[in-house]
Amino acid sequence: MYYIGIDLGSSSIKIALVETSTGKKVTVVQEPEEEMSMMAIKPGWAEQSPELWWELVCKGIKRILKDHKISPANISGLGIAYQMHGLVIVDIEGTPLRNSIIWCDSRAVEIGNRAYKEMGEEKCDTRLLNAPGNFTASKLAWVRENEPQVFDKVYKFMLPGDYIGYRLTGKIASTISGLSEGIFWDFVENRVSKEVLNYYGIPESMVPDTVDTFGNQGEVSKEGAQQSGLLEGTPILYRSGDQPNNALSLNIFEPGEVAATGGTSGVVYAITDNLSVKESSRVNNFAHVNYRPDTHTRIGKLLCINGSGIQYRWLLNNLDVASYEEMNGLASEVEIGSDGLSIIPFGNGAERMLNNQDIGTRILNLDLNRHSKAHLCRAALEGIAFSFVYGMEIMSSDGAKAKVIRAGNDNLFRSAIFAGTIATLIQEEIEIYNTTGAIGAARACTIYEHGHEKFTSYMNNDHVMTYRPLDNKELYQKAYENWKNELQLILKTKK
């Protein structure tokens, strides 16, 4: 028997097949094989077609079943992970009324900023744990203000993963975790926020039904079965946004546990058991997958670093090097601190953790007589690592102290310099696991069917290695303090 995991991203959809007994990965396929396109009708806009997502999900599932000669009757359940903060709106027939306004679309920024002031900053912080910002609720308000003829036809709004669940089952539903990421959830009243709905003029009837994150969220309908190749009656047992799901994939559930991602952008996702919002202007707070109203407060604090792996990729494309491995090798030839060369890695737009300032990437203290491309490689890895540590210091001041850090075996965490620098500065081990979001979404099905212990057992064979703090912390600390001083000077001049 098998579980299927669907990971709906903005560049592709990945679908994993795992064994239910062992959690072992059988395969992961990607649709489309090339990158999925975004529509940008105006600057700052980003849209995708929900119908295209569904077509690609069906294509991927059929491909898995055919290539591995698996009967649909051998699929025990499905888990869904998805790009967060997107908006899908449908009419009474369930037909999308427009393209999805996805996570990186910035058209609703000013609407969210205005709401934060007019609803009251303290009320938003304490009840929503976030400013309304550019999240799903603000995107729906944009539709109301700018496309009233469309808004008048809205039957329900959904998040991207909810739409896939709907196409599979015919049932429109979301989770508390999902509603919180859309900034619809009131954590004081433990219900959908009437204040948000009233302020934005969103009828309560548009809110989807709420289902448990882990549980039978609906079964594949006759139509869903015909289109996907699955067996009618196959249950959806889990759904979550991609960052909470990435944390779940790494068995991150309890306070002190932290998931880290070092891809194009960097992410630190820490679990706490309190509703502190001291750093809400720089860190987002959402209900984690195991949050339960009144009984189990588990908040995922999400810190994003836009200028992360994209900077190292820029160096790869612009230095005379053949691979990341060559760059890592060059970097290892240089001493800690890169002989005074510092790189500030924030060149991929405004950084929320820097209070939305866009300071760009800075190469500082470059000596044309001493520094080589090896120094640039080391300084880049150190600069990105330092930005992670800087972010973790912000989160720590908000009650999110790391005790366990886990990361996937990809991108920056393959570099011993990058991971070792972080481990040494925060004095905690970093465990590396060979798993992905699609695999995690598939394995999550077992939490409902067999409990958390079984899910944990799946990870036993995934451990790749552990980076431990190095002995010479003083050298790393000195380099970090020098980097941080440079950053503070830049931030002062930008004010």
Short mmCIF file of C-alpha atoms in Angstrom, two decimals:
data_model
loop_
_atom_site.label_atom_id
_atom_site.label_comp_id
_atom_site.label_asym_id
_atom_site.label_seq_id
_atom_site.Cartn_x
_atom_site.Cartn_y
_atom_site.Cartn_z
CA MET A 1 0.00 0.00 0.00
CA TYR A 2 1.11 3.56 -0.69
CA TYR A 3 0.50 7.22 0.17
CA ILE A 4 0.69 10.02 -2.38
CA GLY A 5 1.99 13.47 -1.46
CA ILE A 6 1.28 16.54 -3.60
CA ASP A 7 3.49 19.63 -3.25
CA LEU A 8 1.97 22.52 -5.23
CA GLY A 9 4.71 25.09 -5.73
CA SER A 10 4.83 28.20 -7.85
CA SER A 11 7.53 26.84 -10.17
CA SER A 12 6.36 23.21 -10.36
CA ILE A 13 4.18 20.56 -8.78
CA LYS A 14 5.98 17.62 -7.21
CA ILE A 15 4.17 14.37 -6.46
CA ALA A 16 5.69 11.69 -4.22
CA LEU A 17 4.82 8.04 -3.77
CA VAL A 18 5.86 6.39 -0.49
CA GLU A 19 5.28 2.99 1.08
CA THR A 20 2.78 3.12 3.95
CA SER A 21 4.62 0.45 5.98
CA THR A 22 8.08 2.01 5.90
CA GLY A 23 7.63 5.58 4.60
CA LYS A 24 10.28 4.75 1.98
CA LYS A 25 10.25 6.93 -1.10
CA VAL A 26 9.33 5.04 -4.24
CA THR A 27 9.48 8.01 -6.58
CA VAL A 28 8.99 11.77 -6.89
CA VAL A 29 7.84 13.24 -10.20
CA GLN A 30 7.68 16.87 -11.27
CA GLU A 31 5.07 18.49 -13.49
CA PRO A 32 5.79 20.26 -15.68
CA GLU A 33 9.34 19.02 -16.24
CA GLU A 34 10.33 22.60 -17.00
CA GLU A 35 9.41 25.56 -14.78
CA MET A 36 5.75 26.54 -14.53
CA SER A 37 5.10 30.07 -15.77
CA MET A 38 3.58 33.01 -13.91
CA MET A 39 1.45 35.71 -15.48
CA ALA A 40 2.51 39.27 -14.69
CA ILE A 41 -0.02 41.53 -16.38
CA LYS A 42 1.34 44.53 -14.47
CA PRO A 43 4.57 45.13 -12.52
CA GLY A 44 4.41 43.44 -9.15
CA TRP A 45 1.59 41.11 -10.15
CA ALA A 46 1.86 37.32 -10.22
CA GLU A 47 -0.95 34.98 -11.21
CA GLN A 48 -1.38 31.31 -12.11
CA SER A 49 -4.26 29.23 -13.40
CA PRO A 50 -5.89 26.93 -10.82
CA GLU A 51 -7.18 24.75 -13.68
CA LEU A 52 -3.57 24.29 -14.86
CA TRP A 53 -2.55 23.18 -11.35
CA TRP A 54 -5.30 20.56 -11.44
CA GLU A 55 -4.30 19.34 -14.90
CA LEU A 56 -0.68 18.94 -13.78
CA VAL A 57 -1.67 17.15 -10.56
CA CYS A 58 -3.76 14.66 -12.56
CA LYS A 59 -0.96 14.18 -15.09
CA GLY A 60 1.58 13.50 -12.33
CA ILE A 61 -0.63 11.02 -10.46
CA LYS A 62 -1.43 9.10 -13.64
CA ARG A 63 2.26 9.05 -14.54
CA ILE A 64 3.19 7.55 -11.18
CA LEU A 65 0.52 4.88 -11.30
CA LYS A 66 1.41 3.91 -14.87
CA ASP A 67 5.21 3.97 -14.55
CA HIS A 68 5.20 1.87 -11.36
CA LYS A 69 2.31 -0.38 -12.38
CA ILE A 70 0.35 0.47 -9.23
CA SER A 71 -3.37 -0.13 -8.93
CA PRO A 72 -5.36 2.87 -7.69
CA ALA A 73 -6.79 0.48 -5.07
CA ASN A 74 -3.33 0.38 -3.48
CA ILE A 75 -3.35 4.12 -2.64
CA SER A 76 -4.37 4.47 1.02
CA GLY A 77 -4.56 8.25 1.13
CA LEU A 78 -3.25 11.59 -0.06
CA GLY A 79 -1.53 14.54 1.57
CA ILE A 80 -1.42 18.03 0.07
CA ALA A 81 1.16 20.79 0.57
CA TYR A 82 0.92 24.07 -1.30
CA GLN A 83 2.32 27.53 -1.92
CA MET A 84 1.10 29.74 0.90
CA HIS A 85 -0.93 32.99 0.87
CA GLY A 86 -2.49 32.54 -2.58
CA LEU A 87 -6.12 33.32 -3.39
CA VAL A 88 -8.51 31.17 -5.41
CA ILE A 89 -12.13 32.31 -5.79
CA VAL A 90 -14.94 30.24 -7.31
CA ASP A 91 -18.58 30.73 -8.20
CA ILE A 92 -21.53 28.64 -7.01
CA GLU A 93 -20.63 25.98 -9.61
CA GLY A 94 -17.08 25.75 -8.25
CA THR A 95 -15.57 27.36 -11.34
CA PRO A 96 -12.63 29.73 -10.77
CA LEU A 97 -13.67 33.32 -11.45
CA ARG A 98 -10.17 34.50 -12.25
CA ASN A 99 -6.56 33.37 -12.08
CA SER A 100 -5.12 32.78 -8.63
CA ILE A 101 -3.33 35.78 -7.13
CA ILE A 102 -0.30 33.95 -5.74
CA TRP A 103 2.04 34.52 -2.82
CA CYS A 104 4.60 36.78 -4.55
CA ASP A 105 1.98 39.16 -6.00
CA SER A 106 2.34 42.55 -4.29
CA ARG A 107 -0.78 44.39 -5.49
CA ALA A 108 -2.49 44.24 -2.08
CA VAL A 109 0.40 45.66 -0.02
CA GLU A 110 -1.16 49.10 0.50
CA ILE A 111 -4.56 47.59 1.32
CA GLY A 112 -2.93 45.51 4.06
CA ASN A 113 -0.91 48.45 5.37
CA ARG A 114 -4.04 50.59 5.58
CA ALA A 115 -5.92 47.82 7.37
CA TYR A 116 -3.12 47.49 9.93
CA LYS A 117 -3.49 51.15 10.88
CA GLU A 118 -7.27 51.41 10.70
CA MET A 119 -8.07 48.12 12.44
CA GLY A 120 -5.46 48.93 15.07
CA GLU A 121 -1.91 47.64 15.22
CA GLU A 122 -2.29 46.19 18.74
CA LYS A 123 -5.50 44.38 17.81
CA CYS A 124 -3.91 42.90 14.70
CA ASP A 125 -0.80 41.83 16.57
CA THR A 126 -2.59 40.22 19.50
CA ARG A 127 -5.51 38.65 17.63
CA LEU A 128 -4.11 37.88 14.17
CA LEU A 129 -0.44 37.60 15.28
CA ASN A 130 0.45 39.51 12.11
CA ALA A 131 -0.24 42.66 10.20
CA PRO A 132 -2.80 41.90 7.44
CA GLY A 133 -0.02 42.66 4.98
CA ASN A 134 -0.06 41.20 1.50
CA PHE A 135 -1.75 37.98 2.57
CA THR A 136 -4.86 36.21 1.26
CA ALA A 137 -7.44 38.38 3.03
CA SER A 138 -5.89 41.54 1.57
CA LYS A 139 -5.80 39.97 -1.90
CA LEU A 140 -9.53 39.19 -1.62
CA ALA A 141 -10.14 42.80 -0.53
CA TRP A 142 -8.26 43.94 -3.65
CA VAL A 143 -10.68 41.94 -5.80
CA ARG A 144 -13.61 43.55 -3.99
CA GLU A 145 -12.22 47.05 -4.56
CA ASN A 146 -10.96 46.62 -8.12
CA GLU A 147 -13.07 43.86 -9.66
CA PRO A 148 -16.51 44.28 -8.04
CA GLN A 149 -18.24 42.43 -10.87
CA VAL A 150 -16.06 39.41 -10.09
CA PHE A 151 -16.42 39.76 -6.31
CA ASP A 152 -20.22 39.76 -6.60
CA LYS A 153 -20.05 36.25 -8.09
CA VAL A 154 -17.77 34.76 -5.40
CA TYR A 155 -19.25 31.76 -3.64
CA LYS A 156 -16.13 30.70 -1.69
CA PHE A 157 -12.50 31.70 -1.40
CA MET A 158 -9.78 29.10 -1.03
CA LEU A 159 -6.03 28.73 -0.64
CA PRO A 160 -4.20 26.92 -3.47
CA GLY A 161 -4.12 23.54 -1.71
CA ASP A 162 -7.80 23.84 -0.84
CA TYR A 163 -8.57 24.07 -4.55
CA ILE A 164 -6.74 20.81 -5.27
CA GLY A 165 -8.64 19.21 -2.39
CA TYR A 166 -11.88 20.53 -3.85
CA ARG A 167 -11.17 19.16 -7.32
CA LEU A 168 -10.40 15.76 -5.82
CA THR A 169 -13.40 15.55 -3.50
CA GLY A 170 -15.96 18.14 -4.57
CA LYS A 171 -15.78 19.53 -1.01
CA ILE A 172 -14.64 23.11 -0.35
CA ALA A 173 -12.70 23.22 2.93
CA SER A 174 -9.64 24.68 4.61
CA THR A 175 -7.78 24.25 7.92
CA ILE A 176 -7.10 26.54 10.87
CA SER A 177 -3.45 26.60 9.83
CA GLY A 178 -4.46 27.63 6.32
CA LEU A 179 -6.89 30.30 7.47
CA SER A 180 -4.22 31.71 9.79
CA GLU A 181 -1.74 32.04 6.92
CA GLY A 182 -4.41 33.99 5.02
CA ILE A 183 -4.78 36.23 8.13
CA PHE A 184 -8.37 35.16 8.69
CA TRP A 185 -7.92 33.52 12.12
CA ASP A 186 -8.52 35.21 15.50
CA PHE A 187 -6.20 33.52 18.02
CA VAL A 188 -7.92 35.13 21.03
CA GLU A 189 -11.43 34.04 20.10
CA ASN A 190 -10.22 30.89 18.28
CA ARG A 191 -12.48 31.47 15.32
CA VAL A 192 -12.50 33.14 11.94
CA SER A 193 -11.89 36.83 12.56
CA LYS A 194 -15.14 38.76 12.31
CA GLU A 195 -13.12 41.96 12.50
CA VAL A 196 -11.18 41.10 9.34
CA LEU A 197 -14.32 40.04 7.48
CA ASN A 198 -16.22 43.16 8.53
CA TYR A 199 -13.37 45.55 7.80
CA TYR A 200 -12.76 44.13 4.35
CA GLY A 201 -16.46 43.65 3.55
CA ILE A 202 -16.13 39.89 3.08
CA PRO A 203 -19.35 37.94 3.79
CA GLU A 204 -18.88 35.11 6.28
CA SER A 205 -20.59 32.81 3.77
CA MET A 206 -17.47 33.00 1.59
CA VAL A 207 -15.35 31.28 4.25
CA PRO A 208 -14.76 27.59 3.48
CA ASP A 209 -15.67 24.91 6.00
CA THR A 210 -12.90 24.04 8.44
CA VAL A 211 -11.42 20.53 8.60
CA ASP A 212 -8.68 19.08 10.79
CA THR A 213 -5.14 19.21 9.40
CA PHE A 214 -4.83 15.47 10.05
CA GLY A 215 -8.02 13.55 9.36
CA ASN A 216 -10.39 12.44 6.66
CA GLN A 217 -10.90 15.77 4.91
CA GLY A 218 -13.00 14.27 2.14
CA GLU A 219 -12.88 11.35 -0.28
CA VAL A 220 -12.13 11.34 -3.98
CA SER A 221 -15.38 11.83 -5.88
CA LYS A 222 -16.47 10.03 -9.03
CA GLU A 223 -15.44 13.05 -11.11
CA GLY A 224 -12.18 13.44 -9.22
CA ALA A 225 -11.41 9.76 -9.78
CA GLN A 226 -12.12 9.94 -13.50
CA GLN A 227 -9.80 12.91 -13.97
CA SER A 228 -6.96 11.92 -11.61
CA GLY A 229 -6.83 8.16 -12.10
CA LEU A 230 -7.37 7.55 -8.40
CA LEU A 231 -10.00 5.24 -6.96
CA GLU A 232 -13.28 6.82 -5.92
CA GLY A 233 -13.40 6.98 -2.11
CA THR A 234 -9.63 7.45 -1.59
CA PRO A 235 -9.32 9.87 1.37
CA ILE A 236 -7.37 13.10 1.69
CA LEU A 237 -5.75 12.76 5.11
CA TYR A 238 -3.63 15.92 5.40
CA ARG A 239 -3.07 19.41 3.97
CA SER A 240 -0.78 22.30 4.87
CA GLY A 241 1.03 25.33 3.47
CA ASP A 242 4.52 24.64 2.19
CA GLN A 243 6.56 26.08 5.06
CA PRO A 244 4.64 24.34 7.87
CA ASN A 245 4.78 21.22 5.71
CA ASN A 246 8.55 21.52 5.23
CA ALA A 247 8.83 21.69 9.01
CA LEU A 248 6.60 18.64 9.37
CA SER A 249 8.78 16.82 6.80
CA LEU A 250 11.69 17.32 9.21
CA ASN A 251 9.65 16.21 12.25
CA ILE A 252 9.41 19.76 13.63
CA PHE A 253 6.38 19.92 15.93
CA GLU A 254 7.33 21.14 19.43
CA PRO A 255 8.75 24.32 21.04
CA GLY A 256 12.48 24.67 20.49
CA GLU A 257 12.43 22.73 17.23
CA VAL A 258 13.49 24.68 14.15
CA ALA A 259 13.39 23.90 10.44
CA ALA A 260 15.76 25.72 8.11
CA THR A 261 15.82 25.97 4.33
CA GLY A 262 18.68 27.32 2.26
CA GLY A 263 17.25 27.53 -1.24
CA THR A 264 16.85 30.54 -3.52
CA SER A 265 15.55 32.29 -0.43
CA GLY A 266 16.29 31.19 3.10
CA VAL A 267 13.69 30.27 5.70
CA VAL A 268 13.85 29.73 9.44
CA TYR A 269 10.66 28.23 10.88
CA ALA A 270 10.58 27.86 14.66
CA ILE A 271 7.87 26.38 16.89
CA THR A 272 6.72 28.12 20.08
CA ASP A 273 3.90 27.54 22.54
CA ASN A 274 3.07 31.19 23.10
CA LEU A 275 1.36 34.03 21.26
CA SER A 276 4.20 36.54 21.62
CA VAL A 277 4.31 39.07 18.79
CA LYS A 278 7.21 41.24 19.90
CA GLU A 279 8.77 40.94 16.44
CA SER A 280 5.59 40.74 14.38
CA SER A 281 6.83 43.45 12.02
CA ARG A 282 9.77 41.24 11.05
CA VAL A 283 8.56 37.69 11.72
CA ASN A 284 5.27 36.10 10.63
CA ASN A 285 3.27 33.88 13.00
CA PHE A 286 0.92 31.12 11.88
CA ALA A 287 -0.89 28.18 13.45
CA HIS A 288 1.38 25.16 13.00
CA VAL A 289 0.03 21.87 11.68
CA ASN A 290 -0.53 20.52 15.21
CA TYR A 291 -2.19 23.67 16.58
CA ARG A 292 -5.45 22.93 18.37
CA PRO A 293 -7.69 25.70 19.74
CA ASP A 294 -7.61 26.03 23.53
CA THR A 295 -5.63 22.83 24.12
CA HIS A 296 -2.40 22.82 22.10
CA THR A 297 -0.89 26.19 21.22
CA ARG A 298 1.76 25.55 18.60
CA ILE A 299 2.77 28.62 16.59
CA GLY A 300 5.17 28.53 13.68
CA LYS A 301 7.32 31.65 13.56
CA LEU A 302 8.41 32.19 9.98
CA LEU A 303 11.41 34.30 9.06
CA CYS A 304 12.30 34.66 5.39
CA ILE A 305 15.64 35.79 3.96
CA ASN A 306 15.14 36.76 0.31
CA GLY A 307 18.82 37.24 -0.49
CA SER A 308 20.05 33.73 0.23
CA GLY A 309 20.91 31.03 -2.29
CA ILE A 310 20.13 33.41 -5.14
CA GLN A 311 23.34 35.25 -4.26
CA TYR A 312 25.49 32.12 -4.37
CA ARG A 313 23.88 31.23 -7.72
CA TRP A 314 24.74 34.72 -9.00
CA LEU A 315 28.37 34.08 -8.13
CA LEU A 316 28.25 30.70 -9.88
CA ASN A 317 26.93 32.40 -13.02
CA ASN A 318 29.45 35.24 -12.93
CA LEU A 319 32.68 33.71 -11.66
CA ASP A 320 34.92 31.46 -13.71
CA VAL A 321 33.78 28.32 -11.91
CA ALA A 322 32.03 25.14 -13.06
CA SER A 323 29.91 24.15 -10.05
CA TYR A 324 28.88 24.84 -6.47
CA GLU A 325 31.24 22.06 -5.42
CA GLU A 326 34.16 23.95 -6.96
CA MET A 327 33.05 27.12 -5.20
CA ASN A 328 32.81 25.30 -1.87
CA GLY A 329 36.28 23.89 -2.43
CA LEU A 330 37.72 27.34 -3.16
CA ALA A 331 35.99 28.75 -0.07
CA SER A 332 37.58 26.06 2.13
CA GLU A 333 41.04 27.34 1.16
CA VAL A 334 40.32 30.70 2.85
CA GLU A 335 40.50 31.37 6.60
CA ILE A 336 37.46 32.22 8.75
CA GLY A 337 36.44 35.83 8.17
CA SER A 338 37.55 35.85 4.52
CA ASP A 339 40.55 38.06 5.30
CA GLY A 340 38.26 41.00 6.13
CA LEU A 341 36.09 40.74 3.01
CA SER A 342 32.38 40.99 3.84
CA ILE A 343 29.33 40.39 1.69
CA ILE A 344 25.91 41.66 2.74
CA PRO A 345 23.55 39.29 0.87
CA PHE A 346 20.29 41.23 0.67
CA GLY A 347 20.05 41.76 -3.08
CA ASN A 348 16.71 40.14 -3.82
CA GLY A 349 14.22 42.84 -2.87
CA ALA A 350 13.01 44.30 0.41
CA GLU A 351 13.78 42.19 3.48
CA ARG A 352 11.01 41.89 6.04
CA MET A 353 13.47 41.11 8.83
CA LEU A 354 15.18 44.43 8.03
CA ASN A 355 11.84 46.23 8.42
CA ASN A 356 11.18 45.97 4.69
CA GLN A 357 14.29 47.91 3.70
CA ASP A 358 15.87 47.06 0.35
CA ILE A 359 19.59 47.56 0.88
CA GLY A 360 20.85 45.41 -1.96
CA THR A 361 23.93 43.21 -1.95
CA ARG A 362 27.13 44.90 -0.76
CA ILE A 363 30.70 43.68 -1.24
CA LEU A 364 32.73 45.47 1.41
CA ASN A 365 36.44 45.86 2.14
CA LEU A 366 37.54 44.28 -1.15
CA ASP A 367 41.34 44.47 -1.52
CA LEU A 368 42.35 44.06 -5.14
CA ASN A 369 45.83 42.97 -4.13
CA ARG A 370 44.84 40.26 -1.62
CA HIS A 371 41.39 38.97 -2.39
CA SER A 372 40.57 36.36 -5.02
CA LYS A 373 37.45 34.52 -6.17
CA ALA A 374 38.11 32.07 -3.34
CA HIS A 375 37.64 34.93 -0.87
CA LEU A 376 34.44 35.93 -2.64
CA CYS A 377 33.10 32.38 -2.32
CA ARG A 378 33.94 32.20 1.39
CA ALA A 379 32.57 35.68 2.10
CA ALA A 380 29.34 34.83 0.29
CA LEU A 381 28.80 31.63 2.29
CA GLU A 382 29.66 33.42 5.53
CA GLY A 383 27.45 36.41 4.70
CA ILE A 384 24.42 34.21 4.03
CA ALA A 385 25.12 32.17 7.17
CA PHE A 386 25.46 35.37 9.19
CA SER A 387 22.08 36.56 7.88
CA PHE A 388 20.53 33.32 9.19
CA VAL A 389 22.13 33.88 12.60
CA TYR A 390 20.98 37.50 12.61
CA GLY A 391 17.44 36.32 11.91
CA MET A 392 17.62 33.70 14.64
CA GLU A 393 18.65 36.40 17.11
CA ILE A 394 15.50 38.32 16.18
CA MET A 395 13.38 35.20 16.70
CA SER A 396 15.10 34.41 19.98
CA SER A 397 14.09 37.82 21.34
CA ASP A 398 10.49 36.77 20.59
CA GLY A 399 10.72 33.55 22.61
CA ALA A 400 11.81 31.19 19.82
CA LYS A 401 15.05 29.68 21.14
CA ALA A 402 16.47 26.91 18.99
CA LYS A 403 17.14 23.56 20.66
CA VAL A 404 16.99 21.33 17.60
CA ILE A 405 17.64 22.50 14.04
CA ARG A 406 16.93 20.29 11.06
CA ALA A 407 17.36 20.96 7.36
CA GLY A 408 16.96 19.12 4.09
CA ASN A 409 19.98 17.77 2.24
CA ASP A 410 19.99 20.34 -0.51
CA ASN A 411 21.30 23.70 -1.64
CA LEU A 412 23.32 25.69 0.88
CA PHE A 413 23.20 23.07 3.63
CA ARG A 414 25.46 20.87 1.52
CA SER A 415 28.24 23.35 2.31
CA ALA A 416 30.17 22.55 5.49
CA ILE A 417 31.25 26.20 5.73
CA PHE A 418 27.68 27.49 5.59
CA ALA A 419 26.17 24.97 8.00
CA GLY A 420 29.22 24.86 10.27
CA THR A 421 29.24 28.65 10.63
CA ILE A 422 25.61 28.68 11.78
CA ALA A 423 26.08 25.71 14.13
CA THR A 424 29.13 27.27 15.74
CA LEU A 425 27.62 30.71 16.25
CA ILE A 426 24.36 29.46 17.77
CA GLN A 427 26.09 26.56 19.57
CA GLU A 428 23.55 23.99 18.42
CA GLU A 429 23.77 20.96 16.17
CA ILE A 430 22.18 21.01 12.72
CA GLU A 431 20.75 17.68 11.59
CA ILE A 432 20.52 17.07 7.85
CA TYR A 433 17.84 14.77 6.44
CA ASN A 434 17.18 13.45 2.95
CA THR A 435 13.53 14.36 2.55
CA THR A 436 11.33 16.80 0.65
CA GLY A 437 7.99 18.56 1.01
CA ALA A 438 6.19 16.11 -1.28
CA ILE A 439 7.54 13.14 0.67
CA GLY A 440 6.56 14.81 3.94
CA ALA A 441 3.01 15.44 2.67
CA ALA A 442 2.69 11.77 1.76
CA ARG A 443 4.10 10.53 5.07
CA ALA A 444 1.85 12.90 7.04
CA CYS A 445 -1.10 10.70 6.13
CA THR A 446 0.10 8.15 8.67
CA ILE A 447 -0.33 10.59 11.58
CA TYR A 448 -4.09 10.25 11.29
CA GLU A 449 -4.03 6.54 10.53
CA HIS A 450 -1.27 5.31 12.84
CA GLY A 451 -0.09 8.17 15.08
CA HIS A 452 2.98 10.37 15.38
CA GLU A 453 5.31 7.58 16.54
CA LYS A 454 4.96 5.84 13.19
CA PHE A 455 5.66 9.10 11.36
CA THR A 456 8.82 9.61 13.43
CA SER A 457 10.00 6.11 12.61
CA TYR A 458 9.91 6.98 8.92
CA MET A 459 12.78 9.44 9.45
CA ASN A 460 15.20 6.89 10.91
CA ASN A 461 16.67 6.11 7.50
CA ASP A 462 16.67 9.72 6.31
CA HIS A 463 19.46 11.09 8.48
CA VAL A 464 22.44 12.11 6.34
CA MET A 465 24.77 13.84 8.78
CA THR A 466 24.97 16.27 11.68
CA TYR A 467 26.97 19.50 11.73
CA ARG A 468 28.30 20.18 15.22
CA PRO A 469 29.61 23.45 16.67
CA LEU A 470 33.32 23.86 15.99
CA ASP A 471 35.90 24.58 18.66
CA ASN A 472 37.09 27.98 17.45
CA LYS A 473 33.88 29.92 18.06
CA GLU A 474 35.85 33.10 18.88
CA LEU A 475 37.03 33.44 15.28
CA TYR A 476 33.51 32.93 13.93
CA GLN A 477 32.10 35.36 16.48
CA LYS A 478 34.64 38.04 15.54
CA ALA A 479 33.81 37.62 11.84
CA TYR A 480 30.09 37.77 12.59
CA GLU A 481 30.42 40.91 14.73
CA ASN A 482 32.40 42.61 11.95
CA TRP A 483 29.69 41.65 9.43
CA LYS A 484 26.91 42.81 11.75
CA ASN A 485 28.64 46.16 12.33
CA GLU A 486 28.80 46.70 8.58
CA LEU A 487 25.09 45.84 8.29
CA GLN A 488 24.13 48.25 11.08
CA LEU A 489 26.03 51.09 9.40
CA ILE A 490 24.16 50.44 6.14
CA LEU A 491 20.79 50.33 7.91
CA LYS A 492 21.53 53.64 9.66
CA THR A 493 22.36 55.38 6.38
CA LYS A 494 19.15 54.08 4.79
CA LYS A 495 16.88 55.60 7.47
#
